[in-house]
Amino acid sequence: MKRFNLFMVLCIVSAYSVFAQQVDKSKVTAQAEAAKTAASDLKKVDTGDKAWKFDGVVGLNAAATGLVNWAAGGKNNVNGLAYAKLHLLYHKNAIAWETNFNTDFGMTWIDQEEDALQKSSDNIKLATKFGWEFKPNWYLTVLGGFQSQYALGRDYVTGYNPGISKWLAPSYTDLSVGIDWKKSVSGADFSLYLSPIAGRITTAYVGEAWNQRYTKEAALGDLQYAVDHAATDLEKSAAQLLLDAAEKAYDSNTALAGYDAEVANHTDLASTLKDKYGVVYYENGVKMYDHDFRGEFGLSFKGAIAYKYENLTLGTTLTLFTPYLGKGDKLASYVENSTDADTYFEYANMNRHFGKFDIDWDVAISYQFLKVLNVSLQTNLKYYPGTLIADKSGDVKERVQLMSVIGLGIGYSF
C-alpha cells in the first residue's frame, strides 16, 4: 500500500511539472510575439512610416570661362545660378495634400563695357493640391498654382535695353477641381490630373511708380546711352546737355529738337507689357489698358513623374490649359476688317479659344556625388497663344520658348 501511495505521489508531481513547463512555454511564446510586434512597430517609426514626407534638392551652380589670346574669339564670363526644388507631402488614410515649390535665379558677368552684368534665369513656381481618395489611387482633387519671377527682365540689345517682364508681369494663377490618379511603380511616383473646371488668371501688373520710372528711362534711354559711351570728354559734355534738355522736355511734356515728347506713348512700360502678355481689350474700336489681368475658364491637364534612385533625382511636369471661350470670336470681325489690324489681336486674341493650349513642360535631373557636389540639367519649354515674341529681324508672333541650364556646383538632396 505504501508503494502504491508513493507511486501516486510521483505521478502527481510529474504531471504538475509537465503542466508548469507548458504554462511557462506559453508565457514565453506570448512574450516573444509581443516583443516581435513591438519591434515591428518601432521599425516602422524609425524608417519614416509617417504621414508627412519632405524632400528636395537645393544648390548653387557656377561656371567661369577665361580666354587669353584665343584666336577663335569669345569673352571672359562668369555664370552663377541658385536653385531649389522642394516637395512636401501629407498622406494619411484617404487624405493627400501635396505641395511643390521650384525656383531659380541666375546672373552672368561678361567681360565687356556694355551690359556686363545680365540676368540669365528667374523663375518662381508654386503648386499645391488637396485630394480625397474615393477609390484606390484615385483622388477628387482641388489644385492651385502660381508662376512669376523676382526681378525686372530686359531685352539686351545694343543701346537702351527695354524692360520686357517683371514681378506679376506676367504671372499665371490657376485654380481647378478635377480627378487625380497617383501610383508608385519601382520607386517612381506617377500623377495624372484632369480638370474640366479650371480657371486661369494672367496678370500684367505695373504699379504707377514703376511705370513712371521705367517709361522715363525708356524715353531717354538712347540719350543716356550716348552719354555713357561718349568717346571724348567733349562728346560726353554735348550729349549730357542734350540729355538734360530732353529730361526737362519730358517732365513738362513739351517738344524739343532732337526729342519727340510722344515717344513715351510707345515706350510706356505698363502698356508694353499688357500688349505683350495679352491683358488688353477693345471698347468701341479703341484698345483699352485699364485692366491688369485676364481671366479665363477652361480645361486643364497636369502630368508628373518623380523618381529617386540613390544619388540620382529626376522630375518632370507637363501642364496644359485651354480656355473654353475667348474674346477673339467676338473681336475677330473688327480685326479682320480693320485696315490697321492690331498685332496682338491679329495673332493672339483670335486664338484664345478651345483647342489652343498653354503649354509648360519642365524637366530636372540631378546627380549628387562626393556628398556635396551636384551636377544638374534643367529644361523649361513654354508655348502660350497670346504671348508675342520678336525674333532678331523684328518679326513678332507666338513662339515656342525654351531654356536649358547645365550646372556643376554645390548641391544637397534630401
mmCIF file with all atom_site columns, C-alpha atoms in Angstrom, residues 12-112:
data_model
loop_
_atom_site.group_PDB
_atom_site.id
_atom_site.type_symbol
_atom_site.label_atom_id
_atom_site.label_alt_id
_atom_site.label_comp_id
_atom_site.label_asym_id
_atom_site.label_entity_id
_atom_site.label_seq_id
_atom_site.pdbx_PDB_ins_code
_atom_site.Cartn_x
_atom_site.Cartn_y
_atom_site.Cartn_z
_atom_site.occupancy
_atom_site.B_iso_or_equiv
_atom_site.pdbx_formal_charge
_atom_site.auth_seq_id
_atom_site.auth_comp_id
_atom_site.auth_asym_id
_atom_site.auth_atom_id
_atom_site.pdbx_PDB_model_num
ATOM 1   C CA . ILE A 1 12  ? 1.010  13.775 -9.497  1.00 0.00 ? 12  ILE A CA 1
ATOM 2   C CA . VAL A 1 13  ? 4.348  15.562 -9.115  1.00 0.00 ? 13  VAL A CA 1
ATOM 3   C CA . SER A 1 14  ? 5.375  14.612 -12.665 1.00 0.00 ? 14  SER A CA 1
ATOM 4   C CA . ALA A 1 15  ? 2.055  15.763 -14.130 1.00 0.00 ? 15  ALA A CA 1
ATOM 5   C CA . TYR A 1 16  ? 2.292  19.090 -12.329 1.00 0.00 ? 16  TYR A CA 1
ATOM 6   C CA . SER A 1 17  ? 5.853  19.579 -13.556 1.00 0.00 ? 17  SER A CA 1
ATOM 7   C CA . VAL A 1 18  ? 4.846  18.949 -17.164 1.00 0.00 ? 18  VAL A CA 1
ATOM 8   C CA . PHE A 1 19  ? 1.847  21.286 -16.858 1.00 0.00 ? 19  PHE A CA 1
ATOM 9   C CA . ALA A 1 20  ? 4.025  24.008 -15.331 1.00 0.00 ? 20  ALA A CA 1
ATOM 10  C CA . GLN A 1 21  ? 6.525  23.672 -18.166 1.00 0.00 ? 21  GLN A CA 1
ATOM 11  C CA . GLN A 1 22  ? 3.705  24.022 -20.732 1.00 0.00 ? 22  GLN A CA 1
ATOM 12  C CA . VAL A 1 23  ? 2.368  27.127 -18.986 1.00 0.00 ? 23  VAL A CA 1
ATOM 13  C CA . ASP A 1 24  ? 5.860  28.648 -18.851 1.00 0.00 ? 24  ASP A CA 1
ATOM 14  C CA . LYS A 1 25  ? 6.395  27.836 -22.520 1.00 0.00 ? 25  LYS A CA 1
ATOM 15  C CA . SER A 1 26  ? 3.085  29.525 -23.455 1.00 0.00 ? 26  SER A CA 1
ATOM 16  C CA . LYS A 1 27  ? 4.084  32.630 -21.500 1.00 0.00 ? 27  LYS A CA 1
ATOM 17  C CA . VAL A 1 28  ? 7.445  32.767 -23.236 1.00 0.00 ? 28  VAL A CA 1
ATOM 18  C CA . THR A 1 29  ? 5.819  32.362 -26.661 1.00 0.00 ? 29  THR A CA 1
ATOM 19  C CA . ALA A 1 30  ? 3.302  35.135 -25.920 1.00 0.00 ? 30  ALA A CA 1
ATOM 20  C CA . GLN A 1 31  ? 6.073  37.424 -24.670 1.00 0.00 ? 31  GLN A CA 1
ATOM 21  C CA . ALA A 1 32  ? 8.134  36.697 -27.789 1.00 0.00 ? 32  ALA A CA 1
ATOM 22  C CA . GLU A 1 33  ? 5.219  37.534 -30.052 1.00 0.00 ? 33  GLU A CA 1
ATOM 23  C CA . ALA A 1 34  ? 4.608  40.783 -28.171 1.00 0.00 ? 34  ALA A CA 1
ATOM 24  C CA . ALA A 1 35  ? 8.275  41.720 -28.434 1.00 0.00 ? 35  ALA A CA 1
ATOM 25  C CA . LYS A 1 36  ? 8.253  40.945 -32.158 1.00 0.00 ? 36  LYS A CA 1
ATOM 26  C CA . THR A 1 37  ? 5.199  43.151 -32.707 1.00 0.00 ? 37  THR A CA 1
ATOM 27  C CA . ALA A 1 38  ? 6.764  45.996 -30.718 1.00 0.00 ? 38  ALA A CA 1
ATOM 28  C CA . ALA A 1 39  ? 9.984  45.703 -32.716 1.00 0.00 ? 39  ALA A CA 1
ATOM 29  C CA . SER A 1 40  ? 7.996  45.820 -35.968 1.00 0.00 ? 40  SER A CA 1
ATOM 30  C CA . ASP A 1 41  ? 6.155  48.936 -34.843 1.00 0.00 ? 41  ASP A CA 1
ATOM 31  C CA . LEU A 1 42  ? 9.432  50.544 -33.774 1.00 0.00 ? 42  LEU A CA 1
ATOM 32  C CA . LYS A 1 43  ? 10.972 49.724 -37.146 1.00 0.00 ? 43  LYS A CA 1
ATOM 33  C CA . LYS A 1 44  ? 8.068  51.395 -38.938 1.00 0.00 ? 44  LYS A CA 1
ATOM 34  C CA . VAL A 1 45  ? 8.602  54.558 -36.918 1.00 0.00 ? 45  VAL A CA 1
ATOM 35  C CA . ASP A 1 46  ? 12.384 54.504 -37.417 1.00 0.00 ? 46  ASP A CA 1
ATOM 36  C CA . THR A 1 47  ? 12.123 54.031 -41.200 1.00 0.00 ? 47  THR A CA 1
ATOM 37  C CA . GLY A 1 48  ? 9.914  57.092 -41.619 1.00 0.00 ? 48  GLY A CA 1
ATOM 38  C CA . ASP A 1 49  ? 6.472  55.481 -41.869 1.00 0.00 ? 49  ASP A CA 1
ATOM 39  C CA . LYS A 1 50  ? 4.774  58.824 -41.119 1.00 0.00 ? 50  LYS A CA 1
ATOM 40  C CA . ALA A 1 51  ? 2.046  60.982 -42.602 1.00 0.00 ? 51  ALA A CA 1
ATOM 41  C CA . TRP A 1 52  ? 4.444  63.790 -43.612 1.00 0.00 ? 52  TRP A CA 1
ATOM 42  C CA . LYS A 1 53  ? 7.216  63.483 -46.196 1.00 0.00 ? 53  LYS A CA 1
ATOM 43  C CA . PHE A 1 54  ? 9.592  66.299 -47.141 1.00 0.00 ? 54  PHE A CA 1
ATOM 44  C CA . ASP A 1 55  ? 12.295 66.023 -49.809 1.00 0.00 ? 55  ASP A CA 1
ATOM 45  C CA . GLY A 1 56  ? 14.008 68.072 -52.463 1.00 0.00 ? 56  GLY A CA 1
ATOM 46  C CA . VAL A 1 57  ? 17.255 69.469 -53.783 1.00 0.00 ? 57  VAL A CA 1
ATOM 47  C CA . VAL A 1 58  ? 18.910 72.875 -53.290 1.00 0.00 ? 58  VAL A CA 1
ATOM 48  C CA . GLY A 1 59  ? 22.132 74.078 -54.834 1.00 0.00 ? 59  GLY A CA 1
ATOM 49  C CA . LEU A 1 60  ? 24.380 76.724 -56.271 1.00 0.00 ? 60  LEU A CA 1
ATOM 50  C CA . ASN A 1 61  ? 25.972 76.242 -59.686 1.00 0.00 ? 61  ASN A CA 1
ATOM 51  C CA . ALA A 1 62  ? 28.820 78.313 -61.066 1.00 0.00 ? 62  ALA A CA 1
ATOM 52  C CA . ALA A 1 63  ? 30.948 78.336 -64.190 1.00 0.00 ? 63  ALA A CA 1
ATOM 53  C CA . ALA A 1 64  ? 33.763 80.557 -65.435 1.00 0.00 ? 64  ALA A CA 1
ATOM 54  C CA . THR A 1 65  ? 35.450 80.927 -68.814 1.00 0.00 ? 65  THR A CA 1
ATOM 55  C CA . GLY A 1 66  ? 38.836 82.592 -69.150 1.00 0.00 ? 66  GLY A CA 1
ATOM 56  C CA . LEU A 1 67  ? 40.435 83.342 -72.530 1.00 0.00 ? 67  LEU A CA 1
ATOM 57  C CA . VAL A 1 68  ? 43.911 84.625 -73.314 1.00 0.00 ? 68  VAL A CA 1
ATOM 58  C CA . ASN A 1 69  ? 44.872 85.305 -76.949 1.00 0.00 ? 69  ASN A CA 1
ATOM 59  C CA . TRP A 1 70  ? 42.086 82.964 -78.036 1.00 0.00 ? 70  TRP A CA 1
ATOM 60  C CA . ALA A 1 71  ? 42.059 83.003 -81.833 1.00 0.00 ? 71  ALA A CA 1
ATOM 61  C CA . ALA A 1 72  ? 38.534 81.575 -82.159 1.00 0.00 ? 72  ALA A CA 1
ATOM 62  C CA . GLY A 1 73  ? 37.080 84.544 -80.262 1.00 0.00 ? 73  GLY A CA 1
ATOM 63  C CA . GLY A 1 74  ? 34.864 84.820 -77.217 1.00 0.00 ? 74  GLY A CA 1
ATOM 64  C CA . LYS A 1 75  ? 34.810 86.755 -73.961 1.00 0.00 ? 75  LYS A CA 1
ATOM 65  C CA . ASN A 1 76  ? 35.665 86.025 -70.365 1.00 0.00 ? 76  ASN A CA 1
ATOM 66  C CA . ASN A 1 77  ? 32.493 85.305 -68.388 1.00 0.00 ? 77  ASN A CA 1
ATOM 67  C CA . VAL A 1 78  ? 31.237 84.025 -65.055 1.00 0.00 ? 78  VAL A CA 1
ATOM 68  C CA . ASN A 1 79  ? 27.826 82.389 -64.545 1.00 0.00 ? 79  ASN A CA 1
ATOM 69  C CA . GLY A 1 80  ? 26.037 81.751 -61.279 1.00 0.00 ? 80  GLY A CA 1
ATOM 70  C CA . LEU A 1 81  ? 22.692 80.061 -60.578 1.00 0.00 ? 81  LEU A CA 1
ATOM 71  C CA . ALA A 1 82  ? 20.936 79.389 -57.264 1.00 0.00 ? 82  ALA A CA 1
ATOM 72  C CA . TYR A 1 83  ? 18.035 76.959 -57.292 1.00 0.00 ? 83  TYR A CA 1
ATOM 73  C CA . ALA A 1 84  ? 15.688 74.984 -55.061 1.00 0.00 ? 84  ALA A CA 1
ATOM 74  C CA . LYS A 1 85  ? 13.168 72.233 -55.783 1.00 0.00 ? 85  LYS A CA 1
ATOM 75  C CA . LEU A 1 86  ? 11.147 71.295 -52.712 1.00 0.00 ? 86  LEU A CA 1
ATOM 76  C CA . HIS A 1 87  ? 8.384  68.708 -52.280 1.00 0.00 ? 87  HIS A CA 1
ATOM 77  C CA . LEU A 1 88  ? 6.075  68.362 -49.254 1.00 0.00 ? 88  LEU A CA 1
ATOM 78  C CA . LEU A 1 89  ? 3.539  65.521 -48.977 1.00 0.00 ? 89  LEU A CA 1
ATOM 79  C CA . TYR A 1 90  ? 0.936  64.695 -46.353 1.00 0.00 ? 90  TYR A CA 1
ATOM 80  C CA . HIS A 1 91  ? -0.780 61.329 -46.854 1.00 0.00 ? 91  HIS A CA 1
ATOM 81  C CA . LYS A 1 92  ? -2.881 59.647 -44.196 1.00 0.00 ? 92  LYS A CA 1
ATOM 82  C CA . ASN A 1 93  ? -5.894 57.414 -44.638 1.00 0.00 ? 93  ASN A CA 1
ATOM 83  C CA . ALA A 1 94  ? -7.876 58.840 -47.580 1.00 0.00 ? 94  ALA A CA 1
ATOM 84  C CA . ILE A 1 95  ? -6.399 62.363 -47.459 1.00 0.00 ? 95  ILE A CA 1
ATOM 85  C CA . ALA A 1 96  ? -3.442 63.531 -49.583 1.00 0.00 ? 96  ALA A CA 1
ATOM 86  C CA . TRP A 1 97  ? -2.016 67.059 -49.665 1.00 0.00 ? 97  TRP A CA 1
ATOM 87  C CA . GLU A 1 98  ? 0.983  67.699 -51.930 1.00 0.00 ? 98  GLU A CA 1
ATOM 88  C CA . THR A 1 99  ? 2.931  70.928 -52.462 1.00 0.00 ? 99  THR A CA 1
ATOM 89  C CA . ASN A 1 100 ? 5.813  71.636 -54.879 1.00 0.00 ? 100 ASN A CA 1
ATOM 90  C CA . PHE A 1 101 ? 7.964  74.778 -54.910 1.00 0.00 ? 101 PHE A CA 1
ATOM 91  C CA . ASN A 1 102 ? 10.518 75.265 -57.707 1.00 0.00 ? 102 ASN A CA 1
ATOM 92  C CA . THR A 1 103 ? 12.593 78.402 -58.035 1.00 0.00 ? 103 THR A CA 1
ATOM 93  C CA . ASP A 1 104 ? 15.877 79.621 -59.514 1.00 0.00 ? 104 ASP A CA 1
ATOM 94  C CA . PHE A 1 105 ? 17.740 82.864 -60.096 1.00 0.00 ? 105 PHE A CA 1
ATOM 95  C CA . GLY A 1 106 ? 20.880 83.305 -62.186 1.00 0.00 ? 106 GLY A CA 1
ATOM 96  C CA . MET A 1 107 ? 23.244 86.091 -63.226 1.00 0.00 ? 107 MET A CA 1
ATOM 97  C CA . THR A 1 108 ? 26.007 86.287 -65.830 1.00 0.00 ? 108 THR A CA 1
ATOM 98  C CA . TRP A 1 109 ? 29.023 88.600 -65.888 1.00 0.00 ? 109 TRP A CA 1
ATOM 99  C CA . ILE A 1 110 ? 30.601 89.193 -69.316 1.00 0.00 ? 110 ILE A CA 1
ATOM 100 C CA . ASP A 1 111 ? 33.917 90.935 -69.816 1.00 0.00 ? 111 ASP A CA 1
ATOM 101 C CA . GLN A 1 112 ? 32.567 93.807 -71.912 1.00 0.00 ? 112 GLN A CA 1
#
